[in-house]
PDB file of C-alpha atoms in Angstrom:
ATOM      1  CA  MET A 905       0.142   0.081   0.035  1.00 83.00           C
ATOM      2  CA  LEU A 906       2.784   2.105   0.790  1.00 86.00           C
ATOM      3  CA  ILE A 907       4.776   1.666  -2.329  1.00 89.00           C
ATOM      4  CA  ILE A 908       1.461   2.438  -4.544  1.00 90.00           C
ATOM      5  CA  SER A 909       1.237   5.634  -2.579  1.00 89.00           C
ATOM      6  CA  LEU A 910       4.567   6.702  -3.350  1.00 89.00           C
ATOM      7  CA  LEU A 911       4.351   5.598  -6.938  1.00 90.00           C
ATOM      8  CA  ILE A 912       1.026   7.794  -7.488  1.00 93.00           C
ATOM      9  CA  ALA A 913       2.911  10.911  -5.753  1.00 91.00           C
ATOM     10  CA  LEU A 914       5.953  10.187  -8.043  1.00 91.00           C
ATOM     11  CA  ILE A 915       3.571  10.179 -11.237  1.00 93.00           C
ATOM     12  CA  ALA A 916       1.624  13.094 -10.133  1.00 92.00           C
ATOM     13  CA  GLY A 917       5.153  15.036  -9.676  1.00 92.00           C
ATOM     14  CA  LEU A 918       6.282  13.944 -13.168  1.00 92.00           C
ATOM     15  CA  LEU A 919       2.841  15.061 -14.822  1.00 91.00           C
ATOM     16  CA  ILE A 920       3.250  18.583 -13.090  1.00 92.00           C
ATOM     17  CA  VAL A 921       6.919  18.793 -14.322  1.00 90.00           C
ATOM     18  CA  ILE A 922       5.754  17.703 -18.031  1.00 92.00           C
ATOM     19  CA  LEU A 923       2.692  20.309 -17.995  1.00 89.00           C
ATOM     20  CA  MET A 924       4.797  23.372 -16.903  1.00 88.00           C
ATOM     21  CA  LEU A 925       7.510  22.429 -19.771  1.00 88.00           C
ATOM     22  CA  TRP A 926       4.733  22.062 -22.329  1.00 86.00           C
ATOM     23  CA  ALA A 927       3.393  25.294 -21.108  1.00 86.00           C
ATOM     24  CA  ARG A 928       6.631  27.192 -21.490  1.00 83.00           C
ATOM     25  CA  LEU A 929       7.544  25.450 -24.877  1.00 82.00           C
ATOM     26  CA  ARG A 930       4.202  26.721 -26.152  1.00 81.00           C
ATOM     27  CA  LYS A 931       4.973  30.302 -24.782  1.00 77.00           C
ATOM     28  CA  LEU A 932       8.547  30.151 -26.379  1.00 74.00           C
ATOM     29  CA  GLU A 933       6.847  29.106 -29.816  1.00 72.00           C
ATOM     30  CA  GLN A 934       4.192  31.673 -29.585  1.00 68.00           C
ATOM     31  CA  THR A 935       6.798  34.481 -29.119  1.00 63.00           C
ATOM     32  CA  VAL A 936       8.801  33.204 -31.969  1.00 58.00           C
ATOM     33  CA  THR A 937       5.872  33.047 -34.325  1.00 54.00           C
ATOM     34  CA  ARG A 938       4.298  36.267 -33.153  1.00 52.00           C
ATOM     35  CA  PRO A 939       3.075  38.344 -35.980  1.00 50.00           C
ATOM     36  CA  GLN A 940       4.509  41.501 -36.681  1.00 50.00           C
ATOM     37  CA  ALA A 941       1.656  44.338 -37.018  1.00 48.00           C
ATOM     38  CA  ASN A 942       4.155  46.878 -39.000  1.00 49.00           C
ATOM     39  CA  ASP A 943       7.702  46.923 -39.061  1.00 48.00           C
ATOM     40  CA  GLU A 944       7.744  50.936 -39.120  1.00 47.00           C
ATOM     41  CA  ALA A 945       5.582  51.283 -35.863  1.00 47.00           C
ATOM     42  CA  ALA A 946       7.151  53.544 -33.208  1.00 43.00           C
ATOM     43  CA  PRO A 947       9.645  52.271 -31.009  1.00 43.00           C
ATOM     44  CA  PRO A 948       8.476  51.894 -27.165  1.00 44.00           C
ATOM     45  CA  ALA A 949       8.469  54.824 -24.876  1.00 43.00           C
ATOM     46  CA  ARG A 950      12.308  55.113 -23.293  1.00 42.00           C
ATOM     47  CA  HIS A 951      12.872  56.337 -19.898  1.00 42.00           C
ATOM     48  CA  GLY A 952      16.719  57.065 -19.544  1.00 42.00           C
ATOM     49  CA  PRO A 953      19.748  56.607 -22.008  1.00 45.00           C
ATOM     50  CA  LEU A 954      19.805  54.371 -25.149  1.00 44.00           C
ATOM     51  CA  VAL A 955      22.324  51.370 -24.059  1.00 45.00           C
ATOM     52  CA  ASP A 956      24.014  49.321 -27.039  1.00 49.00           C
ATOM     53  CA  LEU A 957      23.468  45.762 -26.096  1.00 47.00           C
ATOM     54  CA  PRO A 958      24.219  42.738 -28.233  1.00 53.00           C
ATOM     55  CA  ALA A 959      21.513  41.932 -30.887  1.00 52.00           C
ATOM     56  CA  ALA A 960      19.084  39.060 -29.662  1.00 51.00           C
ATOM     57  CA  SER A 961      18.433  35.975 -31.355  1.00 53.00           C
ATOM     58  CA  PRO A 962      14.516  36.023 -32.503  1.00 55.00           C
ATOM     59  CA  ALA A 963      13.356  33.828 -29.644  1.00 52.00           C
ATOM     60  CA  GLU A 964      14.909  36.491 -27.349  1.00 52.00           C
ATOM     61  CA  ALA A 965      13.670  39.342 -29.191  1.00 57.00           C
ATOM     62  CA  TYR A 966      10.314  39.781 -27.602  1.00 56.00           C
ATOM     63  CA  ASP A 967       9.522  38.801 -23.873  1.00 57.00           C
ATOM     64  CA  PRO A 968       6.194  40.232 -22.593  1.00 59.00           C
ATOM     65  CA  ASP A 969       7.413  39.172 -19.042  1.00 59.00           C
ATOM     66  CA  ALA A 970      10.619  40.970 -19.115  1.00 54.00           C
ATOM     67  CA  THR A 971      11.565  43.403 -16.350  1.00 50.00           C
ATOM     68  CA  LYS A 972      12.058  46.892 -17.822  1.00 47.00           C
ATOM     69  CA  VAL A 973      15.591  48.342 -16.559  1.00 46.00           C
ATOM     70  CA  HIS A 974      15.951  52.156 -15.841  1.00 41.00           C
ATOM     71  CA  ILE A 975      19.503  53.284 -16.237  1.00 44.00           C
ATOM     72  CA  ARG A 976      19.914  56.600 -14.426  1.00 42.00           C
ATOM     73  CA  PRO A 977      21.230  59.183 -16.645  1.00 47.00           C
ATOM     74  CA  PRO A 978      24.816  60.311 -15.433  1.00 51.00           C
ATOM     75  CA  LEU A 979      25.112  63.693 -13.654  1.00 47.00           C
ATOM     76  CA  GLU A 980      26.134  66.873 -15.781  1.00 50.00           C
ATOM     77  CA  SER A 981      29.526  67.687 -15.482  1.00 43.00           C
ATOM     78  CA  ALA A 982      30.294  70.257 -12.515  1.00 40.00           C
ATOM     79  CA  HIS A 983      31.071  72.924 -14.961  1.00 41.00           C
ATOM     80  CA  ALA A 984      27.803  72.756 -16.869  1.00 43.00           C
ATOM     81  CA  VAL A 985      26.180  73.066 -13.576  1.00 43.00           C
ATOM     82  CA  LEU A 986      28.009  75.562 -12.038  1.00 41.00           C
ATOM     83  CA  LEU A 987      27.178  77.926 -15.077  1.00 39.00           C
ATOM     84  CA  GLN A 988      23.750  77.801 -14.548  1.00 53.00           C
ATOM     85  CA  ARG A 989      23.587  79.990 -11.295  1.00 56.00           C
ATOM     86  CA  ALA A 990      24.630  83.358 -11.293  1.00 53.00           C
ATOM     87  CA  GLY A 991      26.612  84.642  -8.324  1.00 54.00           C
ATOM     88  CA  ALA A 992      28.576  80.898  -7.626  1.00 56.00           C
ATOM     89  CA  ALA A 993      32.024  82.436  -7.239  1.00 53.00           C
ATOM     90  CA  PRO A 994      35.114  80.875  -6.234  1.00 56.00           C
ATOM     91  CA  VAL A 995      35.414  80.762  -2.280  1.00 57.00           C
ATOM     92  CA  SER A 996      37.965  79.709   0.258  1.00 57.00           C
ATOM     93  CA  VAL A 997      37.413  76.635   2.111  1.00 59.00           C
ATOM     94  CA  SER A 998      38.058  78.236   5.647  1.00 67.00           C
ATOM     95  CA  GLY A 999      35.032  80.827   4.879  1.00 81.00           C
ATOM     96  CA  ALA A1000      32.440  78.131   3.672  1.00 88.00           C
ATOM     97  CA  HIS A1001      29.882  76.714   6.220  1.00 91.00           C
ATOM     98  CA  LEU A1002      26.471  75.244   6.821  1.00 94.00           C
ATOM     99  CA  VAL A1003      24.203  76.363   9.417  1.00 94.00           C
ATOM    100  CA  GLY A1004      21.618  74.538  11.049  1.00 92.00           C
ATOM    101  CA  LEU A1005      18.317  76.800  11.003  1.00 92.00           C
ATOM    102  CA  THR A1006      15.665  74.429  12.399  1.00 88.00           C
ATOM    103  CA  GLY A1007      15.174  71.402  14.176  1.00 84.00           C
ATOM    104  CA  SER A1008      17.576  68.917  15.975  1.00 83.00           C
ATOM    105  CA  GLN A1009      20.460  71.261  14.096  1.00 86.00           C
ATOM    106  CA  ARG A1010      19.469  74.370  15.012  1.00 90.00           C
ATOM    107  CA  GLY A1011      22.305  76.688  15.716  1.00 92.00           C
ATOM    108  CA  ARG A1012      24.989  74.332  14.788  1.00 93.00           C
ATOM    109  CA  LYS A1013      27.873  75.414  12.451  1.00 94.00           C
ATOM    110  CA  TYR A1014      29.606  72.874  10.223  1.00 93.00           C
ATOM    111  CA  PRO A1015      32.833  74.066   8.218  1.00 92.00           C
ATOM    112  CA  ILE A1016      33.064  72.834   4.593  1.00 90.00           C
ATOM    113  CA  ALA A1017      36.278  70.855   4.674  1.00 86.00           C
ATOM    114  CA  THR A1018      38.902  70.672   1.835  1.00 80.00           C
ATOM    115  CA  SER A1019      37.159  67.056   0.741  1.00 88.00           C
ATOM    116  CA  GLY A1020      33.711  68.447   1.285  1.00 92.00           C
ATOM    117  CA  ILE A1021      31.010  67.189   3.957  1.00 95.00           C
ATOM    118  CA  THR A1022      28.724  64.519   3.992  1.00 95.00           C
ATOM    119  CA  VAL A1023      25.029  64.896   5.235  1.00 95.00           C
ATOM    120  CA  GLY A1024      22.709  61.927   5.923  1.00 94.00           C
ATOM    121  CA  ARG A1025      21.454  59.867   8.627  1.00 93.00           C
ATOM    122  CA  HIS A1026      24.152  57.287   9.228  1.00 95.00           C
ATOM    123  CA  GLN A1027      26.617  57.913  11.900  1.00 95.00           C
ATOM    124  CA  SER A1028      29.577  58.154   9.663  1.00 95.00           C
ATOM    125  CA  CYS A1029      28.166  61.381   7.889  1.00 94.00           C
ATOM    126  CA  ASP A1030      29.710  64.639   9.018  1.00 93.00           C
ATOM    127  CA  VAL A1031      26.249  66.199   9.406  1.00 93.00           C
ATOM    128  CA  VAL A1032      23.816  63.486  10.705  1.00 93.00           C
ATOM    129  CA  ILE A1033      20.263  64.162  10.622  1.00 92.00           C
ATOM    130  CA  PRO A1034      18.237  61.872  12.535  1.00 90.00           C
ATOM    131  CA  ASP A1035      15.258  61.883  10.518  1.00 89.00           C
ATOM    132  CA  THR A1036      13.664  58.871   8.437  1.00 90.00           C
ATOM    133  CA  ARG A1037      12.855  61.084   5.578  1.00 90.00           C
ATOM    134  CA  VAL A1038      16.743  61.558   4.888  1.00 92.00           C
ATOM    135  CA  SER A1039      18.716  58.867   3.312  1.00 92.00           C
ATOM    136  CA  ALA A1040      21.750  57.328   5.008  1.00 94.00           C
ATOM    137  CA  HIS A1041      23.967  59.070   2.612  1.00 95.00           C
ATOM    138  CA  HIS A1042      21.787  61.781   1.315  1.00 94.00           C
ATOM    139  CA  ALA A1043      23.835  64.491   0.255  1.00 95.00           C
ATOM    140  CA  TRP A1044      27.673  65.984  -0.272  1.00 95.00           C
ATOM    141  CA  ILE A1045      28.354  69.757  -0.273  1.00 94.00           C
ATOM    142  CA  GLY A1046      32.126  70.702  -1.066  1.00 91.00           C
ATOM    143  CA  LEU A1047      34.241  72.816  -3.527  1.00 87.00           C
ATOM    144  CA  VAL A1048      34.623  71.912  -7.051  1.00 86.00           C
ATOM    145  CA  ASP A1049      37.141  74.260  -8.888  1.00 83.00           C
ATOM    146  CA  GLY A1050      36.822  76.500  -5.882  1.00 80.00           C
ATOM    147  CA  LYS A1051      32.936  76.606  -6.326  1.00 84.00           C
ATOM    148  CA  PRO A1052      30.872  75.457  -3.833  1.00 89.00           C
ATOM    149  CA  VAL A1053      28.407  72.499  -4.950  1.00 92.00           C
ATOM    150  CA  LEU A1054      25.783  70.798  -3.593  1.00 94.00           C
ATOM    151  CA  ARG A1055      25.180  66.905  -4.558  1.00 94.00           C
ATOM    152  CA  ASP A1056      22.594  64.801  -3.829  1.00 93.00           C
ATOM    153  CA  LEU A1057      23.868  61.237  -3.587  1.00 93.00           C
ATOM    154  CA  GLU A1058      20.751  59.790  -5.405  1.00 89.00           C
ATOM    155  CA  SER A1059      18.879  60.062  -2.412  1.00 90.00           C
ATOM    156  CA  THR A1060      15.250  58.657  -1.783  1.00 88.00           C
ATOM    157  CA  ASN A1061      13.259  61.837  -0.912  1.00 88.00           C
ATOM    158  CA  GLY A1062      15.497  64.330  -2.640  1.00 88.00           C
ATOM    159  CA  THR A1063      17.596  67.395  -1.962  1.00 90.00           C
ATOM    160  CA  PHE A1064      15.743  70.697  -2.211  1.00 89.00           C
ATOM    161  CA  LEU A1065      17.274  74.326  -2.626  1.00 90.00           C
ATOM    162  CA  ASN A1066      15.681  77.542  -1.714  1.00 88.00           C
ATOM    163  CA  THR A1067      11.815  77.779  -2.089  1.00 79.00           C
ATOM    164  CA  HIS A1068      12.041  75.054  -5.246  1.00 77.00           C
ATOM    165  CA  THR A1069      10.514  72.455  -2.806  1.00 75.00           C
ATOM    166  CA  ASN A1070       8.540  70.678  -5.837  1.00 78.00           C
ATOM    167  CA  GLU A1071      11.489  69.811  -7.566  1.00 82.00           C
ATOM    168  CA  SER A1072      14.783  67.859  -6.305  1.00 85.00           C
ATOM    169  CA  VAL A1073      18.200  68.985  -7.493  1.00 88.00           C
ATOM    170  CA  SER A1074      20.580  66.433  -8.162  1.00 90.00           C
ATOM    171  CA  GLU A1075      23.508  69.034  -8.204  1.00 92.00           C
ATOM    172  CA  ALA A1076      23.781  72.617  -8.055  1.00 91.00           C
ATOM    173  CA  ALA A1077      26.296  75.729  -7.314  1.00 91.00           C
ATOM    174  CA  LEU A1078      26.022  77.392  -3.996  1.00 91.00           C
ATOM    175  CA  VAL A1079      25.612  80.965  -3.585  1.00 91.00           C
ATOM    176  CA  SER A1080      25.905  82.328   0.179  1.00 91.00           C
ATOM    177  CA  GLY A1081      22.715  82.535   1.828  1.00 92.00           C
ATOM    178  CA  ASP A1082      21.206  79.333   0.162  1.00 93.00           C
ATOM    179  CA  THR A1083      18.525  77.438   2.041  1.00 93.00           C
ATOM    180  CA  ILE A1084      19.250  73.836   1.640  1.00 93.00           C
ATOM    181  CA  LEU A1085      16.633  71.127   2.989  1.00 91.00           C
ATOM    182  CA  PHE A1086      17.125  67.311   2.913  1.00 90.00           C
ATOM    183  CA  GLY A1087      14.440  64.600   2.372  1.00 83.00           C
ATOM    184  CA  SER A1088      11.547  66.879   2.600  1.00 79.00           C
ATOM    185  CA  HIS A1089      10.613  70.642   2.991  1.00 73.00           C
ATOM    186  CA  GLN A1090       9.416  69.735   6.392  1.00 77.00           C
ATOM    187  CA  GLY A1091      12.705  68.642   7.999  1.00 78.00           C
ATOM    188  CA  ASP A1092      15.679  70.655   9.203  1.00 84.00           C
ATOM    189  CA  GLN A1093      16.564  73.706   7.338  1.00 90.00           C
ATOM    190  CA  PHE A1094      20.362  74.642   6.739  1.00 94.00           C
ATOM    191  CA  ARG A1095      21.726  77.734   5.246  1.00 94.00           C
ATOM    192  CA  PHE A1096      24.940  77.527   3.387  1.00 94.00           C
ATOM    193  CA  VAL A1097      27.125  80.474   4.235  1.00 92.00           C
ATOM    194  CA  VAL A1098      30.436  82.048   3.175  1.00 89.00           C
ATOM    195  CA  ASP A1099      32.201  84.742   5.630  1.00 83.00           C
TER     196      ASP A1099
END
């Protein structure tokens, strides 16, 4: 009786595997033989830069279950970004600092080091903000070609400059007096100051 039960279970398992393989084979055949409506049709919408990939075989050309991969475009060069803001003049390292305006950082002054300073929730950052809206390594502030620059380190909730709270910045030249918000317009506010 035990042997018959094991034999039935083994046959049932084999049938399931055979059905799964048969279904996969049918799907592959449909993919290869699917009709092309119009070879001149518009390409699908892209998000991000075009990446050269090796040509796929006809069987791999179309997969409706494929995961769409988004490649984040590279940051603009520091020179191009610095030209976008008037008043971004060269400064000395000794005169530039970040001042906490609100919240847990109110009144604290962080000098901008030669290598720059990092802002984030992690204890290894130069400026630690204990706020869940702030990423572990959220942003970097430093000098590029002697000019102060704010770089968002691909944070989850963004970095905001002055009154532009609807649009996060990825990189921007700083001017003395700029207000910076990390993670949310409701979080701690900082001011970039040059003496």
